[in-house]
Every structure is written in C-alpha cells, then in structure tokens.
Amino acid sequence: PITYYRQVLALCDLPPECGVDHPEVTKMYPPDAIARAKEYKAAIGPAGTGAYSHSQGILAFREHVANFIEARDGHTAPCADDIFLTNGASAGINHILQALIAGSNDAVMIPIAQYPIYSALIALLGGRQVGYELDESLGWAVTKSELEKQLRQARENGLTVKAMAIINPGNPTGQVMDRDVLEIICRFCSDNQIVLLADEVYQRNVYAPNKTFISARKIALETPGCENLQLVSFHSTSKGLIGECGRRGGYMELHNIESRVQENVHKLAATGLCSGLAGQVMTSLMVNPPKVEDESYESFVAEEKTIYDGLVRRSHALVQGLNAISGVTCEQAEGSIYAYPSIAIPQSACIEADKRNQTPDLMYAISLLEETGICVVPASGFGQRIGRVGFRTTFLPPDDKLREAIEGFARHHALFCDRYGGLARCTPAIVSKL
C-alpha cells in the first residue's frame, strides 16, 4: 500500500486526541498528511468515519473528483451533483443497470470478451445481453461494422438496446482504445440514442509507450455529433497504482443524463444509505494526491514509480514468456493488469473435455492448477469467439514468482499436449459444440 494514503486514512479514523490533535503527532506523521486529515475530518463532520454520509457521498470529496475530471480531460469540471461516490465501480454499474433494464426485451451491448459483472447483472435484472466481438487480430479493437451488425440483429429480434458498455483499458483483453475507436463508439451511441457506459477503472494502468488513456467524456465533448450523448463513467480505487480494493472506493459521473433519471439513480443509491467512508476517503485521495510542494510528494512519487515500473516490466515479461511457448499466442498487454492468451491444444483434448461436460479451457485450467499450482481463469468465463481456447492471467505477482509461473506455463503446456497426442490444434468445429 502507498504510505500517504494509509497515513491520511488512519488519521481520519483516529479520535482527534489520538491523532491530529495528539501533542506528538508530528513525530509520527508528516505535516501534509496531518493537514489533509484535518481537512477531511472537517468535511466529514463531527460524527466521523463511522457515520453515514450523504447518499451520493461527502460533497467535498465529490468536488475533488470533479476537479480531477477537469484536469484530466481539459474541459470544464462537471457539477458535483452529477457525481456519485460508490462502493467500487461495481456498485455504480449495478445502480445504472437497474435504472436501465425494465423488462426482458431491454438489452445492453457488452464487449466479448468482457468482465463478467455485466453479463451477470444483466441476467439478474432480467435483461438481455448483446455481445459485440473485439477483434483479436486488430489488437482487440472494435469495428463500426461489428457494432452496427449486432445492433441490427438485436432490433430484428425485438430487443430494445438501452446501453453499451466499454472497458478501457480492457479487462480481460488489456487493450487501450485509440481516439478514432472511441470516436466511432461515441458517435454510434449518440446516433442510436444508446447510453454509453464507460468502465475506466484501469486508466492509470497504461504500459505501451505509444498509448495514452483518453476518457470517453473527453471524446464526447470534442466530437461533433456527440453533444447530446448520454454517458456514465466509472472509476475505482481497486485498480491503478492505488490497489485498495478492500476499501470499496469509487465513483460514477453522469453526463447528459436528464434530471428525472438522475433523481431515480439517487433513490437507488439511497437504498444503500451511502458508500463506505473509508472508500470515500480513498477515492478523494486517489484523485487528489500530494502536490509538488507537499512534504510527502517525493516519497509518494517514488512509491508510485516503483509500482508502475514493476507493472511495466512484468507485463512485458509475461507476454514475452507466453509467446515463447509453442502453441500459445498473446497480444501485447497495453494496459490493465492481465494477459489473455490464446492456446492451441490437441483435438483429443477437446473431445475429452466434451465427455467431461467441460469447456476445453476449463479442463486446461484445472490441469494447470493440479500440475503447477497456478490458478488462471478460463477464457470461456469472459466470452470469446467460437473456436478460441484461452485463459486470463495476471502479472501482479513479484518478479521471482512470475518467472516461476512462466516456466510453469511452458512445462504444463508441453505435458498437456503430450498427454493428448501432440500439438494438433483443436478445431473450431469441435469447440463450437461444447
């Protein structure tokens, strides 16, 4: 964990006499952390971090988010009333999907592959998912023709497409969207009166030197024809360089959402009373880190750099290691924290998986776990094109553990393929039956 964040949170939680007002507090905490904690405690109020807040979150913290968005996008800050502090991005996604899905013919377009919260919540709420495939051969990009095809087919099937979700940078695919792709998406949603849901929780996790994170909000504000695009953006303290997933911090920003709808979203938020105060504090800290003139700035930047440099190094090592294995191909992990390789396995393995009533990648993942102790997620859990077999893994482990894992991947893949008769590729026709 990053020291400054934990220091401020600790001082916010402690009673004043044990923390910010303790006579020897400056021996334990830097002056800027103490000053920030005093500011936050005043914003929270005398009841402290153990009490409820406004259902949308502490006003001062929402203003910090608004200022962050203004600085990030280079456009006027959104109103703090358009920002909801949430228990991670997941709670915000849940609220918005609840507001959107009213019946079994209401549909949401989601990427394939996708983070399964979308498919799960859509099913739970009685809606329908419409998958649009990301093109692995194009570095997991989405094309206008694919979007139009899926929308047309959905409408022909009697569905009303209410929203479209994007994940940028991608989970599990790891791509970082270029401006032209984002412009296509924003125009598509605007032209078809579809609410765009922008999952941007990995926006600090960009590793490719030729890539930069660009928010959907920035594109919407700069693209002719998107002036009325309805957009909801999500961010979280669980990812990035902060990684405080247990704090359950995050926010969503509503852009061009009419007041009547926003009032109902507020009511949904109010059913949970408020998001956790620790998460609200962490969200404010994430968007409002130490300034250059602050005492903690140099140590804070050094800690972030260590984390970021490690992610860059390990992302390259993992992808290179996977691509060195015969029968394994993996696109560059431009962002997020995952690699999403495709694997070639013998046809006899696919036939055996069918006999076990398992997908080939589930059988492969179980074998990998039993042989090496490495746990991956079968790609079938995220969705993938027919005929593809793969898995999602991460480069979060330390360098030495990651090297061991790469060796384990190679050793297991050779053993698995030998067990089922060599490297003859499992054909799409066989996989599509499973």
PDB file of C-alpha atoms in Angstrom, residues 199-399:
ATOM      1  CA  ASP A 199     -15.695   1.379 -17.389  1.00  0.00           C
ATOM      2  CA  GLU A 200     -12.390   3.219 -16.922  1.00  0.00           C
ATOM      3  CA  VAL A 201     -11.077   1.689 -13.710  1.00  0.00           C
ATOM      4  CA  TYR A 202      -7.670   0.873 -15.260  1.00  0.00           C
ATOM      5  CA  GLN A 203      -7.000   4.370 -16.582  1.00  0.00           C
ATOM      6  CA  ARG A 204      -3.692   4.637 -14.682  1.00  0.00           C
ATOM      7  CA  ASN A 205      -2.591   1.216 -15.949  1.00  0.00           C
ATOM      8  CA  VAL A 206      -1.208   2.054 -19.399  1.00  0.00           C
ATOM      9  CA  TYR A 207       2.149   0.500 -20.294  1.00  0.00           C
ATOM     10  CA  ALA A 208       2.545   0.705 -24.086  1.00  0.00           C
ATOM     11  CA  PRO A 209       4.810   3.693 -24.888  1.00  0.00           C
ATOM     12  CA  ASN A 210       2.668   4.683 -27.880  1.00  0.00           C
ATOM     13  CA  LYS A 211      -0.608   4.633 -25.945  1.00  0.00           C
ATOM     14  CA  THR A 212      -2.360   7.197 -23.731  1.00  0.00           C
ATOM     15  CA  PHE A 213      -5.595   6.833 -21.838  1.00  0.00           C
ATOM     16  CA  ILE A 214      -8.336   9.074 -23.231  1.00  0.00           C
ATOM     17  CA  SER A 215     -11.639   9.217 -21.406  1.00  0.00           C
ATOM     18  CA  ALA A 216     -14.960   8.696 -23.178  1.00  0.00           C
ATOM     19  CA  ARG A 217     -16.090  12.006 -21.662  1.00  0.00           C
ATOM     20  CA  LYS A 218     -13.255  13.891 -23.342  1.00  0.00           C
ATOM     21  CA  ILE A 219     -14.075  12.299 -26.699  1.00  0.00           C
ATOM     22  CA  ALA A 220     -17.791  13.078 -26.274  1.00  0.00           C
ATOM     23  CA  LEU A 221     -17.022  16.735 -25.593  1.00  0.00           C
ATOM     24  CA  GLU A 222     -14.668  17.035 -28.572  1.00  0.00           C
ATOM     25  CA  THR A 223     -16.544  15.032 -31.229  1.00  0.00           C
ATOM     26  CA  PRO A 224     -19.158  16.739 -33.451  1.00  0.00           C
ATOM     27  CA  GLY A 225     -22.488  14.969 -33.251  1.00  0.00           C
ATOM     28  CA  CYS A 226     -21.949  13.793 -29.679  1.00  0.00           C
ATOM     29  CA  GLU A 227     -23.216  16.911 -27.935  1.00  0.00           C
ATOM     30  CA  ASN A 228     -26.217  15.020 -26.540  1.00  0.00           C
ATOM     31  CA  LEU A 229     -24.531  11.676 -25.881  1.00  0.00           C
ATOM     32  CA  GLN A 230     -25.708  10.179 -22.602  1.00  0.00           C
ATOM     33  CA  LEU A 231     -22.669   8.839 -20.785  1.00  0.00           C
ATOM     34  CA  VAL A 232     -21.928   7.273 -17.400  1.00  0.00           C
ATOM     35  CA  SER A 233     -18.255   6.840 -16.482  1.00  0.00           C
ATOM     36  CA  PHE A 234     -16.874   4.636 -13.709  1.00  0.00           C
ATOM     37  CA  HIS A 235     -13.602   4.694 -11.779  1.00  0.00           C
ATOM     38  CA  SER A 236     -12.334   2.788  -8.753  1.00  0.00           C
ATOM     39  CA  THR A 237      -9.688   2.678  -6.029  1.00  0.00           C
ATOM     40  CA  SER A 238      -9.352  -1.068  -6.602  1.00  0.00           C
ATOM     41  CA  LYS A 239      -7.023  -0.807  -9.612  1.00  0.00           C
ATOM     42  CA  GLY A 240      -4.493   1.714 -10.900  1.00  0.00           C
ATOM     43  CA  LEU A 241      -1.465   2.198  -8.685  1.00  0.00           C
ATOM     44  CA  ILE A 242      -3.534   2.503  -5.515  1.00  0.00           C
ATOM     45  CA  GLY A 243      -4.897  -1.069  -5.450  1.00  0.00           C
ATOM     46  CA  GLU A 244      -7.037  -0.575  -2.339  1.00  0.00           C
ATOM     47  CA  CYS A 245      -9.757  -2.988  -3.467  1.00  0.00           C
ATOM     48  CA  GLY A 246     -10.904  -3.854   0.054  1.00  0.00           C
ATOM     49  CA  ARG A 247     -11.733  -0.214   0.781  1.00  0.00           C
ATOM     50  CA  ARG A 248     -14.535  -0.358  -1.807  1.00  0.00           C
ATOM     51  CA  GLY A 249     -13.974   3.117  -3.152  1.00  0.00           C
ATOM     52  CA  GLY A 250     -15.033   4.513  -6.493  1.00  0.00           C
ATOM     53  CA  TYR A 251     -17.240   6.957  -8.324  1.00  0.00           C
ATOM     54  CA  MET A 252     -19.523   7.324 -11.295  1.00  0.00           C
ATOM     55  CA  GLU A 253     -20.113  10.519 -13.223  1.00  0.00           C
ATOM     56  CA  LEU A 254     -23.388  11.132 -15.068  1.00  0.00           C
ATOM     57  CA  HIS A 255     -23.014  13.206 -18.233  1.00  0.00           C
ATOM     58  CA  ASN A 256     -26.083  14.466 -20.127  1.00  0.00           C
ATOM     59  CA  ILE A 257     -28.381  12.293 -18.008  1.00  0.00           C
ATOM     60  CA  GLU A 258     -31.717  14.074 -17.589  1.00  0.00           C
ATOM     61  CA  SER A 259     -32.700  15.186 -14.096  1.00  0.00           C
ATOM     62  CA  ARG A 260     -35.695  12.832 -13.800  1.00  0.00           C
ATOM     63  CA  VAL A 261     -33.492   9.812 -14.446  1.00  0.00           C
ATOM     64  CA  GLN A 262     -30.783  11.118 -12.162  1.00  0.00           C
ATOM     65  CA  GLU A 263     -33.300  11.518  -9.351  1.00  0.00           C
ATOM     66  CA  ASN A 264     -34.175   7.844  -9.646  1.00  0.00           C
ATOM     67  CA  VAL A 265     -30.498   6.860  -9.659  1.00  0.00           C
ATOM     68  CA  HIS A 266     -30.189   8.895  -6.462  1.00  0.00           C
ATOM     69  CA  LYS A 267     -33.066   6.899  -4.968  1.00  0.00           C
ATOM     70  CA  LEU A 268     -31.293   3.663  -5.853  1.00  0.00           C
ATOM     71  CA  ALA A 269     -28.130   4.933  -4.182  1.00  0.00           C
ATOM     72  CA  ALA A 270     -30.163   5.902  -1.133  1.00  0.00           C
ATOM     73  CA  THR A 271     -31.405   2.328  -0.701  1.00  0.00           C
ATOM     74  CA  GLY A 272     -27.837   1.524   0.325  1.00  0.00           C
ATOM     75  CA  LEU A 273     -27.721   4.669   2.512  1.00  0.00           C
ATOM     76  CA  CYS A 274     -24.202   5.614   1.386  1.00  0.00           C
ATOM     77  CA  SER A 275     -20.922   4.129   0.261  1.00  0.00           C
ATOM     78  CA  GLY A 276     -18.349   3.274   2.929  1.00  0.00           C
ATOM     79  CA  LEU A 277     -16.495   6.252   4.348  1.00  0.00           C
ATOM     80  CA  ALA A 278     -13.087   4.588   4.067  1.00  0.00           C
ATOM     81  CA  GLY A 279     -13.729   4.145   0.347  1.00  0.00           C
ATOM     82  CA  GLN A 280     -14.858   7.744   0.024  1.00  0.00           C
ATOM     83  CA  VAL A 281     -11.657   8.946   1.678  1.00  0.00           C
ATOM     84  CA  MET A 282      -9.575   6.712  -0.595  1.00  0.00           C
ATOM     85  CA  THR A 283     -11.409   7.950  -3.683  1.00  0.00           C
ATOM     86  CA  SER A 284     -10.663  11.549  -2.770  1.00  0.00           C
ATOM     87  CA  LEU A 285      -7.012  10.695  -2.133  1.00  0.00           C
ATOM     88  CA  MET A 286      -6.755   8.852  -5.462  1.00  0.00           C
ATOM     89  CA  VAL A 287      -7.939  11.912  -7.411  1.00  0.00           C
ATOM     90  CA  ASN A 288      -6.218  14.446  -5.151  1.00  0.00           C
ATOM     91  CA  PRO A 289      -2.704  13.157  -4.302  1.00  0.00           C
ATOM     92  CA  PRO A 290       0.084  15.186  -2.660  1.00  0.00           C
ATOM     93  CA  LYS A 291       1.142  18.346  -4.506  1.00  0.00           C
ATOM     94  CA  VAL A 292       4.695  19.147  -5.586  1.00  0.00           C
ATOM     95  CA  GLU A 293       5.159  21.480  -2.624  1.00  0.00           C
ATOM     96  CA  ASP A 294       3.948  18.926  -0.046  1.00  0.00           C
ATOM     97  CA  GLU A 295       6.334  17.093   2.284  1.00  0.00           C
ATOM     98  CA  SER A 296       5.123  13.655   1.164  1.00  0.00           C
ATOM     99  CA  TYR A 297       5.330  14.376  -2.556  1.00  0.00           C
ATOM    100  CA  GLU A 298       8.763  12.890  -3.287  1.00  0.00           C
ATOM    101  CA  SER A 299       8.187   9.694  -1.327  1.00  0.00           C
ATOM    102  CA  PHE A 300       4.696   9.356  -2.830  1.00  0.00           C
ATOM    103  CA  VAL A 301       6.010   9.717  -6.388  1.00  0.00           C
ATOM    104  CA  ALA A 302       8.820   7.261  -5.644  1.00  0.00           C
ATOM    105  CA  GLU A 303       6.380   4.650  -4.340  1.00  0.00           C
ATOM    106  CA  GLU A 304       4.081   5.077  -7.348  1.00  0.00           C
ATOM    107  CA  LYS A 305       7.032   4.832  -9.731  1.00  0.00           C
ATOM    108  CA  THR A 306       8.195   1.601  -8.120  1.00  0.00           C
ATOM    109  CA  ILE A 307       4.722   0.102  -8.529  1.00  0.00           C
ATOM    110  CA  TYR A 308       4.295   1.353 -12.106  1.00  0.00           C
ATOM    111  CA  ASP A 309       7.776   0.319 -13.287  1.00  0.00           C
ATOM    112  CA  GLY A 310       7.191  -3.138 -11.846  1.00  0.00           C
ATOM    113  CA  LEU A 311       3.904  -3.494 -13.713  1.00  0.00           C
ATOM    114  CA  VAL A 312       5.501  -2.406 -16.987  1.00  0.00           C
ATOM    115  CA  ARG A 313       8.416  -4.808 -16.527  1.00  0.00           C
ATOM    116  CA  ARG A 314       6.246  -7.769 -15.580  1.00  0.00           C
ATOM    117  CA  SER A 315       3.647  -7.121 -18.292  1.00  0.00           C
ATOM    118  CA  HIS A 316       6.348  -7.376 -20.926  1.00  0.00           C
ATOM    119  CA  ALA A 317       7.955 -10.405 -19.279  1.00  0.00           C
ATOM    120  CA  LEU A 318       4.685 -12.320 -19.050  1.00  0.00           C
ATOM    121  CA  VAL A 319       3.578 -11.651 -22.629  1.00  0.00           C
ATOM    122  CA  GLN A 320       7.047 -12.470 -23.993  1.00  0.00           C
ATOM    123  CA  GLY A 321       7.172 -15.625 -21.894  1.00  0.00           C
ATOM    124  CA  LEU A 322       3.757 -16.796 -23.080  1.00  0.00           C
ATOM    125  CA  ASN A 323       4.551 -16.084 -26.731  1.00  0.00           C
ATOM    126  CA  ALA A 324       7.742 -18.148 -26.404  1.00  0.00           C
ATOM    127  CA  ILE A 325       5.637 -21.254 -25.704  1.00  0.00           C
ATOM    128  CA  SER A 326       4.809 -23.275 -28.812  1.00  0.00           C
ATOM    129  CA  GLY A 327       1.046 -23.175 -29.335  1.00  0.00           C
ATOM    130  CA  VAL A 328       0.445 -20.048 -27.208  1.00  0.00           C
ATOM    131  CA  THR A 329      -0.156 -16.566 -28.658  1.00  0.00           C
ATOM    132  CA  CYS A 330      -0.783 -13.422 -26.644  1.00  0.00           C
ATOM    133  CA  GLU A 331      -1.452  -9.841 -27.690  1.00  0.00           C
ATOM    134  CA  GLN A 332       0.565  -7.119 -26.000  1.00  0.00           C
ATOM    135  CA  ALA A 333      -0.805  -6.079 -22.614  1.00  0.00           C
ATOM    136  CA  GLU A 334      -1.090  -2.375 -23.384  1.00  0.00           C
ATOM    137  CA  GLY A 335      -2.920  -1.695 -20.141  1.00  0.00           C
ATOM    138  CA  SER A 336      -4.884  -3.098 -17.165  1.00  0.00           C
ATOM    139  CA  ILE A 337      -3.232  -5.937 -15.224  1.00  0.00           C
ATOM    140  CA  TYR A 338      -3.923  -9.011 -17.351  1.00  0.00           C
ATOM    141  CA  ALA A 339      -2.721 -11.138 -20.235  1.00  0.00           C
ATOM    142  CA  TYR A 340      -5.325 -13.011 -22.290  1.00  0.00           C
ATOM    143  CA  PRO A 341      -3.528 -15.635 -24.370  1.00  0.00           C
ATOM    144  CA  SER A 342      -4.998 -17.985 -26.940  1.00  0.00           C
ATOM    145  CA  ILE A 343      -3.807 -21.587 -26.762  1.00  0.00           C
ATOM    146  CA  ALA A 344      -3.658 -24.386 -29.326  1.00  0.00           C
ATOM    147  CA  ILE A 345      -4.465 -27.782 -27.836  1.00  0.00           C
ATOM    148  CA  PRO A 346      -4.954 -31.223 -29.428  1.00  0.00           C
ATOM    149  CA  GLN A 347      -8.343 -32.186 -30.781  1.00  0.00           C
ATOM    150  CA  SER A 348      -8.371 -35.204 -28.495  1.00  0.00           C
ATOM    151  CA  ALA A 349      -8.267 -32.817 -25.519  1.00  0.00           C
ATOM    152  CA  CYS A 350     -11.363 -31.043 -26.811  1.00  0.00           C
ATOM    153  CA  ILE A 351     -13.128 -34.365 -27.237  1.00  0.00           C
ATOM    154  CA  GLU A 352     -12.171 -35.361 -23.686  1.00  0.00           C
ATOM    155  CA  ALA A 353     -13.468 -32.020 -22.363  1.00  0.00           C
ATOM    156  CA  ASP A 354     -16.772 -32.686 -24.116  1.00  0.00           C
ATOM    157  CA  LYS A 355     -17.004 -36.090 -22.411  1.00  0.00           C
ATOM    158  CA  ARG A 356     -16.460 -34.370 -19.041  1.00  0.00           C
ATOM    159  CA  ASN A 357     -19.083 -31.736 -19.850  1.00  0.00           C
ATOM    160  CA  GLN A 358     -16.416 -29.048 -19.545  1.00  0.00           C
ATOM    161  CA  THR A 359     -15.155 -26.386 -21.901  1.00  0.00           C
ATOM    162  CA  PRO A 360     -11.633 -27.148 -23.192  1.00  0.00           C
ATOM    163  CA  ASP A 361     -10.166 -24.123 -21.420  1.00  0.00           C
ATOM    164  CA  LEU A 362     -11.775 -25.123 -18.107  1.00  0.00           C
ATOM    165  CA  MET A 363     -10.236 -28.590 -18.381  1.00  0.00           C
ATOM    166  CA  TYR A 364      -6.917 -26.970 -19.286  1.00  0.00           C
ATOM    167  CA  ALA A 365      -7.100 -24.566 -16.338  1.00  0.00           C
ATOM    168  CA  ILE A 366      -7.875 -27.390 -13.881  1.00  0.00           C
ATOM    169  CA  SER A 367      -4.946 -29.370 -15.245  1.00  0.00           C
ATOM    170  CA  LEU A 368      -2.673 -26.323 -14.893  1.00  0.00           C
ATOM    171  CA  LEU A 369      -3.764 -25.837 -11.287  1.00  0.00           C
ATOM    172  CA  GLU A 370      -3.238 -29.506 -10.400  1.00  0.00           C
ATOM    173  CA  GLU A 371       0.130 -29.775 -12.141  1.00  0.00           C
ATOM    174  CA  THR A 372       1.693 -26.450 -11.143  1.00  0.00           C
ATOM    175  CA  GLY A 373      -0.462 -24.718  -8.530  1.00  0.00           C
ATOM    176  CA  ILE A 374      -1.030 -21.828 -10.967  1.00  0.00           C
ATOM    177  CA  CYS A 375      -4.601 -20.530 -10.975  1.00  0.00           C
ATOM    178  CA  VAL A 376      -5.949 -18.889 -14.140  1.00  0.00           C
ATOM    179  CA  VAL A 377      -9.474 -18.050 -15.283  1.00  0.00           C
ATOM    180  CA  PRO A 378     -10.744 -19.946 -18.348  1.00  0.00           C
ATOM    181  CA  ALA A 379     -11.475 -17.571 -21.206  1.00  0.00           C
ATOM    182  CA  SER A 380     -14.919 -19.110 -21.618  1.00  0.00           C
ATOM    183  CA  GLY A 381     -15.856 -17.272 -18.421  1.00  0.00           C
ATOM    184  CA  PHE A 382     -15.367 -13.946 -20.229  1.00  0.00           C
ATOM    185  CA  GLY A 383     -16.726 -14.926 -23.607  1.00  0.00           C
ATOM    186  CA  GLN A 384     -14.661 -15.487 -26.743  1.00  0.00           C
ATOM    187  CA  ARG A 385     -15.161 -16.144 -30.426  1.00  0.00           C
ATOM    188  CA  ILE A 386     -16.197 -19.643 -31.450  1.00  0.00           C
ATOM    189  CA  GLY A 387     -13.189 -21.922 -31.747  1.00  0.00           C
ATOM    190  CA  ARG A 388     -10.895 -19.949 -29.460  1.00  0.00           C
ATOM    191  CA  VAL A 389      -9.397 -21.571 -26.357  1.00  0.00           C
ATOM    192  CA  GLY A 390      -7.568 -19.463 -23.792  1.00  0.00           C
ATOM    193  CA  PHE A 391      -7.361 -18.057 -20.305  1.00  0.00           C
ATOM    194  CA  ARG A 392      -6.795 -14.857 -18.350  1.00  0.00           C
ATOM    195  CA  THR A 393      -3.812 -14.462 -16.097  1.00  0.00           C
ATOM    196  CA  THR A 394      -2.164 -11.528 -14.339  1.00  0.00           C
ATOM    197  CA  PHE A 395       1.279 -10.000 -13.938  1.00  0.00           C
ATOM    198  CA  LEU A 396       0.692  -8.777 -10.380  1.00  0.00           C
ATOM    199  CA  PRO A 397       2.951 -11.374  -8.650  1.00  0.00           C
ATOM    200  CA  PRO A 398       6.533 -10.352  -7.780  1.00  0.00           C
ATOM    201  CA  ASP A 399       9.206 -10.859 -10.438  1.00  0.00           C
TER     202      ASP A 399
END
